[in-house]
Short mmCIF file of C-alpha atoms in Angstrom, two decimals:
data_model
loop_
_atom_site.label_atom_id
_atom_site.label_comp_id
_atom_site.label_asym_id
_atom_site.label_seq_id
_atom_site.Cartn_x
_atom_site.Cartn_y
_atom_site.Cartn_z
CA VAL A 17 0.39 -0.03 0.12
CA GLN A 18 1.50 3.29 -1.42
CA LYS A 19 1.41 5.72 1.21
CA GLY A 20 -0.72 8.49 1.13
CA TRP A 21 -3.89 5.11 -0.81
CA LEU A 22 -6.60 3.45 1.62
CA PRO A 23 -6.85 -0.15 1.40
CA ILE A 24 -10.29 -0.28 0.15
CA GLY A 25 -12.17 -1.21 2.06
CA SER A 26 -11.43 1.02 5.05
CA GLN A 27 -14.50 1.43 7.84
CA ARG A 28 -13.61 2.16 11.71
CA GLU A 29 -16.31 1.96 14.74
CA SER A 30 -15.28 3.64 17.89
CA PHE A 31 -16.92 3.51 21.03
CA SER A 32 -15.93 6.53 24.23
CA LEU A 33 -17.34 6.74 27.78
CA THR A 34 -16.71 9.55 29.91
CA ALA A 35 -17.53 10.30 33.86
CA GLN A 36 -16.89 13.16 35.56
CA ASP A 37 -17.26 14.24 39.38
CA GLN A 38 -16.70 17.07 41.53
CA TRP A 39 -16.17 17.29 44.91
CA SER A 40 -16.67 20.54 48.02
CA LEU A 41 -13.97 20.66 50.42
CA LYS A 42 -14.13 23.35 51.22
CA ASP A 43 -17.10 26.60 50.19
CA ASP A 44 -14.00 27.45 48.32
CA LEU A 45 -11.90 25.36 46.90
CA MET A 46 -13.67 22.65 44.14
CA VAL A 47 -11.76 19.39 43.30
CA THR A 48 -12.48 17.50 40.14
CA PHE A 49 -11.52 13.96 38.63
CA GLY A 50 -12.42 12.07 35.07
CA LEU A 51 -11.86 9.69 33.33
CA ARG A 52 -12.46 9.02 29.15
CA PHE A 53 -12.27 5.84 27.68
CA GLU A 54 -12.38 5.87 24.17
CA ASP A 55 -12.29 2.05 21.41
CA VAL A 56 -10.98 2.17 18.36
CA SER A 57 -11.84 -0.85 16.35
CA ASP A 58 -8.30 -0.54 13.81
CA ILE A 59 -6.41 1.06 16.47
CA GLY A 60 -7.18 -0.47 20.39
CA THR A 61 -7.82 1.22 22.77
CA ASN A 62 -6.61 4.20 25.32
CA TRP A 63 -7.67 5.87 28.57
CA SER A 64 -7.09 9.73 29.59
CA PRO A 65 -7.38 11.58 32.87
CA GLN A 66 -8.07 14.64 34.04
CA PHE A 67 -7.76 16.06 37.42
CA ALA A 68 -8.70 19.88 38.02
CA LEU A 69 -8.56 22.14 41.26
CA ALA A 70 -10.62 25.74 41.33
CA TYR A 71 -10.41 28.04 44.56
CA ARG A 72 -12.08 30.83 44.93
CA PRO A 73 -10.37 33.26 46.78
CA TRP A 74 -13.29 35.91 46.78
CA ASP A 75 -16.10 36.53 43.72
CA PRO A 76 -15.87 36.77 40.92
CA LEU A 77 -11.95 35.20 41.18
CA THR A 78 -11.12 31.69 40.20
CA LEU A 79 -7.93 30.08 40.45
CA LYS A 80 -7.72 26.91 38.50
CA ALA A 81 -4.50 24.09 38.08
CA GLN A 82 -5.48 21.12 35.62
CA TYR A 83 -4.27 18.47 34.30
CA THR A 84 -5.48 16.43 31.60
CA ARG A 85 -4.00 13.78 28.75
CA GLY A 86 -5.44 14.06 24.90
CA PHE A 87 -6.03 11.82 22.28
CA ARG A 88 -6.87 12.29 19.16
CA GLU A 89 -7.67 8.95 16.75
CA PRO A 90 -5.83 9.10 13.58
CA SER A 91 -6.47 9.93 10.16
CA PHE A 92 -6.57 6.88 7.66
CA LEU A 93 -4.20 9.43 5.71
CA GLU A 94 -1.61 9.86 8.43
CA LEU A 95 -2.01 5.47 8.94
CA TYR A 96 -1.63 4.62 6.14
#
C-alpha cells in the first residue's frame, strides 16, 4: 500500500465513555476528577485522565489548575 492511499474497504468504528465528578473540599475549594475511555476498532483502547482544582478566594475571581491528557484518533491518511 502506497503512503497516502487508503486500502479498499477501509472503515472504523469507535466507542467512548466519559465520567466526571466534582467535590467541594471547602466553601472556596473544588476538586474535579474525570476519565475518558475510547475504543477504536483499528487502533485499540485509550484512557485519558483529568484532574482539576478550583480556588475562589473572593467573588468573582476563580483560580484553576488542571491536568488532562488528550487523545486524537489518527486519520486513515496518517495511518496508511
